[in-house]
Short mmCIF file of C-alpha atoms in Angstrom, two decimals:
data_model
loop_
_atom_site.label_atom_id
_atom_site.label_comp_id
_atom_site.label_asym_id
_atom_site.label_seq_id
_atom_site.Cartn_x
_atom_site.Cartn_y
_atom_site.Cartn_z
CA MET A 1 0.26 0.07 -0.18
CA ASN A 2 1.75 3.20 -1.19
CA TYR A 3 0.49 6.05 0.43
CA GLU A 4 1.34 10.08 1.22
CA MET A 5 0.30 9.78 4.64
CA ARG A 6 0.33 7.16 7.22
CA LEU A 7 -0.75 7.93 10.51
CA PRO A 8 -0.50 4.82 12.89
CA GLY A 9 -2.13 4.46 15.91
CA TYR A 10 -2.56 2.15 19.30
CA GLY A 11 -4.35 -0.84 18.96
CA GLY A 12 -3.92 -0.91 15.30
CA ALA A 13 -5.48 1.87 13.97
CA GLY A 14 -4.66 4.10 11.73
CA VAL A 15 -5.05 6.56 9.01
CA PHE A 16 -3.37 6.81 5.48
CA LEU A 17 -4.06 9.00 2.57
CA ARG A 18 -2.93 8.90 -1.17
CA ARG A 19 -2.87 11.30 -3.79
CA THR A 20 -4.70 10.51 -6.82
CA ALA A 21 -6.94 11.88 -9.78
CA ALA A 22 -10.58 12.30 -9.15
CA ARG A 23 -12.87 10.84 -11.70
CA GLU A 24 -15.74 13.46 -11.54
CA PRO A 25 -14.74 16.18 -12.21
CA ALA A 26 -11.99 14.90 -14.44
CA CYS A 27 -8.28 16.17 -14.39
CA ARG A 28 -9.06 17.34 -10.43
CA LYS A 29 -6.89 16.34 -7.61
CA ALA A 30 -8.18 13.69 -5.06
CA ILE A 31 -7.42 11.80 -2.60
CA ASP A 32 -7.68 8.25 -1.35
CA ILE A 33 -8.64 7.73 2.44
CA TRP A 34 -8.67 4.66 4.37
CA LEU A 35 -9.41 4.16 8.21
CA LEU A 36 -7.91 1.35 9.86
CA ALA A 37 -8.23 -0.90 12.88
CA PRO A 38 -7.75 -4.68 12.99
CA ASP A 39 -10.94 -5.65 12.29
CA PHE A 40 -12.02 -3.16 9.34
CA CYS A 41 -10.83 -0.88 6.76
CA LYS A 42 -13.07 1.85 5.49
CA ALA A 43 -11.96 3.38 2.49
CA VAL A 44 -13.01 6.13 0.64
CA LEU A 45 -11.67 6.57 -2.98
CA GLY A 46 -11.13 9.33 -5.79
CA ARG A 47 -12.53 12.10 -3.26
CA ALA A 48 -11.99 15.25 -4.84
CA THR A 49 -10.09 18.03 -3.30
CA GLU A 50 -8.47 21.11 -3.09
CA SER A 51 -4.37 21.34 -3.44
CA ALA A 52 -3.84 22.59 -0.25
CA LEU A 53 -5.32 20.06 1.92
CA LEU A 54 -1.76 18.08 2.71
CA PRO A 55 0.25 20.86 3.38
CA ASP A 56 -2.81 22.03 5.48
CA LEU A 57 -2.96 18.48 7.45
CA ALA A 58 0.87 18.12 7.36
CA ARG A 59 0.67 21.97 9.33
CA TYR A 60 -2.31 20.79 11.59
CA LEU A 61 -0.77 17.63 12.56
CA PHE A 62 2.25 19.21 13.39
CA THR A 63 0.81 22.11 15.54
CA VAL A 64 -1.22 18.81 17.35
CA ALA A 65 2.08 17.34 18.33
CA SER A 66 3.75 20.32 19.45
CA SER A 67 0.59 21.68 21.39
CA ALA A 68 0.78 21.07 25.35
CA THR A 69 -3.13 20.82 25.22
CA PRO A 70 -4.18 20.09 21.81
CA GLU A 71 -7.65 19.33 22.75
CA ARG A 72 -8.36 22.67 24.30
CA ASP A 73 -6.37 24.81 22.51
CA LEU A 74 -6.44 24.16 18.50
CA PRO A 75 -9.72 24.14 16.32
CA SER A 76 -10.65 20.94 14.41
CA PHE A 77 -9.15 20.65 11.03
CA ALA A 78 -11.91 20.44 8.13
CA ASP A 79 -11.63 20.07 4.40
CA THR A 80 -15.02 20.63 3.43
CA THR A 81 -14.43 19.80 -0.04
CA ALA A 82 -13.07 16.40 0.73
CA GLY A 83 -15.56 16.27 3.84
CA LEU A 84 -12.50 14.87 6.22
CA SER A 85 -12.43 16.57 9.64
CA ILE A 86 -10.19 15.46 12.77
CA ASP A 87 -10.62 16.25 16.48
CA VAL A 88 -8.46 16.08 19.47
CA GLY A 89 -10.52 14.44 22.22
CA THR A 90 -7.37 13.88 24.64
CA SER A 91 -3.31 14.20 24.76
CA ASP A 92 -0.82 13.81 27.70
CA GLU A 93 2.77 14.47 27.38
CA VAL A 94 3.01 11.18 24.90
CA ARG A 95 -0.39 10.57 23.04
CA VAL A 96 -2.93 12.25 21.76
CA GLY A 97 -6.55 10.66 21.10
CA LEU A 98 -8.24 11.78 17.65
CA ARG A 99 -11.52 11.18 16.23
CA VAL A 100 -11.31 10.90 12.34
CA ARG A 101 -14.61 11.72 10.04
CA VAL A 102 -14.69 11.11 6.23
CA ALA A 103 -18.26 12.26 4.71
CA ASP A 104 -19.89 9.38 2.76
CA ASP A 105 -21.06 12.17 0.19
CA PRO A 106 -20.33 15.96 1.34
CA ASP A 107 -22.80 17.08 -0.96
CA ALA A 108 -25.54 15.25 0.75
CA ASP A 109 -28.01 17.18 2.50
CA VAL A 110 -27.81 14.73 5.23
CA VAL A 111 -24.03 13.75 5.84
CA ASP A 112 -23.56 10.19 7.09
CA TYR A 113 -19.98 9.85 7.93
CA LEU A 114 -17.03 7.13 8.16
CA ASP A 115 -15.27 7.59 11.65
CA ILE A 116 -12.10 6.24 13.77
CA ASP A 117 -11.24 7.28 17.37
CA PHE A 118 -7.77 5.98 18.30
CA GLU A 119 -4.79 7.49 20.40
CA THR A 120 -1.85 7.68 18.67
CA SER A 121 1.43 8.85 19.76
CA ARG A 122 2.96 12.66 19.62
CA ALA A 123 5.91 11.61 17.54
CA ALA A 124 3.82 9.41 14.90
CA LEU A 125 2.22 12.93 14.22
CA VAL A 126 5.36 14.32 13.68
CA VAL A 127 6.52 11.42 11.23
CA ALA A 128 3.41 11.82 9.49
CA ALA A 129 3.84 15.69 8.97
CA GLU A 130 7.23 15.17 7.63
CA GLY A 131 5.77 12.06 5.21
CA ILE A 132 3.47 14.59 3.96
CA ALA A 133 6.13 17.74 3.54
CA ALA A 134 8.32 15.18 1.94
CA VAL A 135 6.06 14.51 -1.21
CA ALA A 136 4.28 17.56 -0.93
CA GLY A 137 6.77 19.97 -1.89
CA GLY A 138 8.17 23.61 -0.66
CA MET A 139 7.17 22.91 3.02
CA ASP A 140 9.66 23.54 6.04
CA LEU A 141 7.54 22.35 8.86
CA ALA A 142 10.29 24.06 11.07
CA ASP A 143 8.22 27.43 10.02
CA PHE A 144 5.17 26.35 11.31
CA GLY A 145 4.61 27.97 14.48
CA GLY A 146 0.95 28.07 14.94
CA LEU A 147 -2.19 27.55 12.60
CA ASP A 148 -3.46 30.34 10.54
CA MET B 1 25.09 -11.86 27.28
CA ALA B 2 20.87 -12.99 27.01
CA TYR B 3 20.41 -15.30 24.22
CA PHE B 4 18.02 -12.68 22.22
CA TRP B 5 21.07 -10.56 22.42
CA GLU B 6 23.31 -12.63 21.00
CA GLU B 7 21.16 -13.74 18.47
CA LEU B 8 20.53 -9.61 17.86
CA ASP B 9 23.97 -8.86 17.52
CA PHE B 10 22.97 -5.47 15.76
CA LEU B 11 22.27 -4.13 19.07
CA VAL B 12 25.97 -3.27 20.27
CA GLY B 13 25.85 0.41 20.59
CA GLY B 14 21.83 0.73 20.49
CA ARG B 15 19.10 0.40 22.89
CA PHE B 16 16.01 -1.50 23.60
CA THR B 17 13.43 0.35 24.59
CA SER B 18 10.18 -1.48 24.97
CA LEU B 19 8.95 -5.06 25.47
CA SER B 20 5.36 -6.34 25.44
CA TYR B 21 3.51 -9.82 26.07
CA MET B 22 0.50 -11.15 25.45
CA SER B 23 -0.74 -12.89 28.00
CA LEU B 24 -4.51 -13.47 26.85
CA ARG B 25 -4.53 -16.15 24.57
CA GLN B 26 -4.15 -19.91 26.10
CA TRP B 27 -3.79 -22.73 24.70
CA PRO B 28 -5.10 -26.53 25.79
CA PRO B 29 -2.22 -28.04 28.11
CA ASP B 30 -2.43 -31.03 25.63
CA VAL B 31 -1.04 -28.78 22.56
CA ASP B 32 1.62 -26.94 24.63
CA GLY B 33 4.43 -29.45 23.54
CA GLU B 34 3.22 -28.80 19.86
CA ILE B 35 3.75 -24.59 20.08
CA VAL B 36 6.64 -23.42 17.62
CA LEU B 37 7.34 -20.09 17.45
CA LEU B 38 8.89 -17.65 14.84
CA GLY B 39 10.79 -14.90 15.78
CA GLN B 40 11.23 -11.81 13.30
CA PHE B 41 13.60 -8.89 13.22
CA VAL B 42 11.99 -6.21 11.57
CA TRP B 43 14.10 -2.63 10.70
CA LEU B 44 11.61 0.40 10.85
CA PRO B 45 12.00 3.02 8.68
CA PRO B 46 14.52 6.03 10.44
CA GLY B 47 12.17 8.28 12.52
CA GLN B 48 9.41 5.95 13.27
CA HIS B 49 8.17 5.79 16.88
CA VAL B 50 9.10 2.07 18.21
CA ASP B 51 6.26 2.79 21.09
CA VAL B 52 3.24 3.08 18.67
CA GLU B 53 5.04 0.91 15.85
CA GLU B 54 4.77 -2.13 18.09
CA ASP B 55 1.29 -1.90 19.12
CA PHE B 56 0.36 -1.26 15.66
CA LEU B 57 2.40 -4.07 13.93
CA VAL B 58 1.24 -6.72 16.67
CA SER B 59 -2.46 -5.64 16.62
CA HIS B 60 -2.56 -6.89 12.80
CA LEU B 61 -0.51 -10.31 13.89
CA PRO B 62 -3.24 -13.18 14.66
CA TYR B 63 -0.37 -15.64 16.19
CA HIS B 64 1.16 -12.60 18.37
CA ARG B 65 2.84 -13.57 21.74
CA ALA B 66 5.71 -10.77 22.11
CA ILE B 67 7.42 -8.27 21.20
CA PHE B 68 10.52 -6.24 22.02
CA GLY B 69 12.04 -3.20 20.30
CA GLY B 70 14.19 -0.02 20.19
CA LEU B 71 16.92 1.90 18.61
CA ASP B 72 20.49 1.11 17.07
CA SER B 73 23.82 2.57 17.14
CA VAL B 74 22.43 4.96 14.53
CA ASP B 75 19.19 5.28 16.22
CA ASP B 76 17.47 3.53 13.63
CA PRO B 77 14.28 1.87 14.70
CA TRP B 78 13.83 -2.10 15.06
CA LEU B 79 11.29 -4.55 16.38
CA PHE B 80 11.48 -8.07 16.97
CA ALA B 81 8.12 -10.00 16.56
CA ILE B 82 7.58 -13.65 18.53
CA GLN B 83 4.34 -15.06 16.94
CA ALA B 84 3.73 -19.27 18.12
CA VAL B 85 1.20 -21.41 17.82
CA PRO B 86 0.48 -24.90 18.10
CA THR B 87 1.05 -27.16 15.00
CA PRO B 88 -2.53 -28.92 15.65
CA ALA B 89 -4.20 -25.74 15.66
CA VAL B 90 -2.53 -24.51 12.29
CA ARG B 91 -3.14 -27.81 10.46
CA ASP B 92 -7.02 -27.75 11.61
CA THR B 93 -6.95 -24.57 10.41
CA TRP B 94 -5.57 -24.80 7.19
CA GLY B 95 -5.10 -27.75 6.17
CA ARG B 96 -2.84 -31.09 7.12
CA ASP B 97 -0.27 -29.90 5.02
CA ALA B 98 -0.01 -26.73 6.36
CA ASN B 99 3.70 -25.07 7.90
CA PRO B 100 3.31 -23.53 10.93
CA TYR B 101 6.23 -20.86 10.58
CA ASP B 102 4.72 -20.27 7.07
CA VAL B 103 1.41 -19.34 8.28
CA MET B 104 2.83 -17.01 10.78
CA ARG B 105 4.68 -15.67 8.01
CA ASP B 106 2.21 -14.89 5.73
CA GLY B 107 0.86 -12.87 8.93
CA MET B 108 3.66 -10.60 9.24
CA GLU B 109 3.27 -10.08 5.75
CA ASN B 110 0.13 -9.40 5.63
CA ALA B 111 0.90 -7.29 8.48
CA LEU B 112 3.77 -5.28 6.62
CA ILE B 113 1.55 -4.07 4.26
CA TYR B 114 0.41 -1.31 6.21
CA ASN B 115 4.17 -0.29 6.80
CA VAL B 116 5.72 -0.12 3.51
CA GLY B 117 9.14 0.93 4.28
CA ALA B 118 9.47 -1.79 6.88
CA HIS B 119 11.09 -5.17 6.35
CA ILE B 120 11.97 -8.32 7.64
CA ALA B 121 16.05 -8.59 8.24
CA SER B 122 16.45 -12.17 9.31
CA GLU B 123 14.15 -14.89 11.61
CA ALA B 124 14.64 -17.76 13.83
CA GLN B 125 12.63 -20.57 14.76
CA TRP B 126 11.80 -22.58 18.04
CA THR B 127 9.95 -25.48 19.42
CA ARG B 128 9.71 -26.24 22.73
CA GLY B 129 12.74 -28.37 22.82
CA ASP B 130 15.07 -25.40 21.54
CA LEU B 131 13.74 -23.52 24.16
CA VAL B 132 14.83 -26.17 26.88
CA ASP B 133 18.44 -26.46 25.53
CA ILE B 134 18.88 -22.68 25.02
CA TYR B 135 17.95 -22.90 28.91
CA ALA B 136 20.62 -25.94 29.50
CA GLU B 137 23.10 -23.89 27.79
CA ARG B 138 22.94 -21.15 30.34
CA GLY B 139 23.34 -23.63 33.14
CA VAL B 140 19.61 -24.61 33.94
CA ASP B 141 18.98 -27.96 34.74
CA PRO B 142 16.24 -29.15 32.32
CA ASN B 143 14.57 -30.89 34.91
CA HIS B 144 13.72 -27.72 36.74
CA LEU B 145 11.46 -26.82 33.66
CA SER B 146 9.11 -30.19 33.48
CA ALA B 147 6.14 -27.62 35.12
CA TRP B 148 6.99 -24.96 32.96
CA THR B 149 4.86 -24.13 29.84
CA THR B 150 6.35 -23.18 26.72
CA PHE B 151 5.20 -19.46 26.82
CA GLU B 152 6.87 -19.29 30.31
CA LEU B 153 9.84 -20.56 28.89
CA LEU B 154 9.70 -18.09 26.24
CA ARG B 155 8.77 -15.54 29.45
CA GLY B 156 12.08 -16.32 30.95
CA MET B 157 14.10 -15.29 28.03
CA LEU B 158 12.62 -11.93 27.59
CA ALA B 159 12.87 -11.70 31.64
CA GLU B 160 16.62 -12.45 30.72
CA ILE B 161 16.92 -9.78 27.97
CA CYS B 162 15.87 -7.23 31.05
CA ASN B 163 18.90 -8.05 32.65
CA VAL B 164 18.23 -11.12 35.20
CA ASP B 165 20.05 -14.34 34.58
CA LEU B 166 18.04 -17.32 33.66
CA GLN B 167 18.91 -19.27 36.45
CA ASP B 168 17.67 -16.72 38.77
CA VAL B 169 14.18 -16.67 36.86
CA VAL B 170 14.19 -20.24 37.59
CA ALA B 171 15.33 -20.23 40.96
CA GLY B 172 12.56 -17.77 41.37
CA TYR B 173 9.79 -19.57 39.76
CA PRO B 174 6.96 -19.20 39.87
CA ASN B 175 6.44 -16.60 42.53
CA CYS B 176 9.35 -14.14 43.40
CA ALA B 177 12.04 -12.97 40.92
CA PHE B 178 13.94 -10.73 44.01
CA PRO B 179 13.86 -12.78 47.24
CA ASP B 180 16.79 -10.48 48.34
CA TRP B 181 15.21 -7.38 47.73
CA ALA B 182 12.66 -4.63 49.27
CA HIS B 183 10.02 -4.47 46.14
CA ALA B 184 6.52 -4.59 45.39
CA CYS B 185 6.31 -8.13 45.00
CA GLN B 186 4.13 -9.66 41.64
CA HIS B 187 3.80 -13.06 42.93
CA ASP B 188 5.03 -13.82 39.55
CA VAL B 189 8.61 -14.58 38.70
CA PHE B 190 8.28 -12.62 35.26
CA GLY B 191 5.98 -10.13 36.67
CA ASP B 192 8.78 -8.94 38.92
CA VAL B 193 11.40 -8.96 36.30
CA PHE B 194 9.19 -6.91 33.95
CA SER B 195 7.92 -4.28 36.57
CA ALA B 196 11.48 -3.60 37.95
CA TRP B 197 12.62 -3.21 34.01
CA ALA B 198 9.77 -1.01 33.24
CA ALA B 199 10.70 0.92 36.38
CA GLN B 200 14.37 1.33 35.31
CA GLN B 201 15.77 -0.46 38.30
CA LEU B 202 17.57 -3.46 35.90
CA THR B 203 19.76 -0.92 34.08
#
């Protein structure tokens, strides 16, 4: 499985993102998203998105990792075009609890979600952010003091 | 030197930072002698967090039994994962010709799909008899191990990498590893060692 972002968690949970091309509208950038646990793998494939999603996500993950209390101090990450959102529920010195949701159909009147709650580590968040930065180009995570 | 450190001689200059053991899954006593074990050394991509990768990996290994890991002399992360299963259980599930080591290798291959940069560098396989031989090579009379299950033999070897001699583990079996220390006794020789190691009292 190739991916631009791999965020593993405790208990076998994880989130993976891969760049791809959308089928509709043609030629638009898109991502594949996997929400993984030992007993399921939920996937959304070819979800059209804006090109800033991956850099924005890298910045968010890095900021979460470096915040003492991200569950209190940071807003959710949300990309409405892709229907992807991330909330921080808990944290301590080592671990961060995340809820990742992907809208089944972002344009629907009533939106259903694929979601996963899991704990990961601050170190794993940094590795995931660095992984995105390595492929997204032109990013310097050292410049990310906080969210815009 | 502990058996596993002899096998994994890469660790010279490196660090051993984490250890976990699966105690929930038990096999019937009548198949204990037919349990076979597979240990695989996994290099992780540079920078990956051993603690979370260890837990992530074993959660996707059906026959996981134990895992330990750390950083080598240049801080590259590594794991050593041990799977175990009775041969009859594998053959009941996969057919009479199934090779239990191949079944466990397939399990690892499937789990590593979720970590593209990780790769297996080496492996070792053991039977119960092999584990008893390892104890004997370290001066333990095999007659003292007749009441030990195969998983207890493995736990003793894990205790050894926490800086406790196998002979001391055997002498303390089953209740206490440190009869001469004031310690919060777990009333389990292996639990005593792992608790002391986690509290950094065995360095």
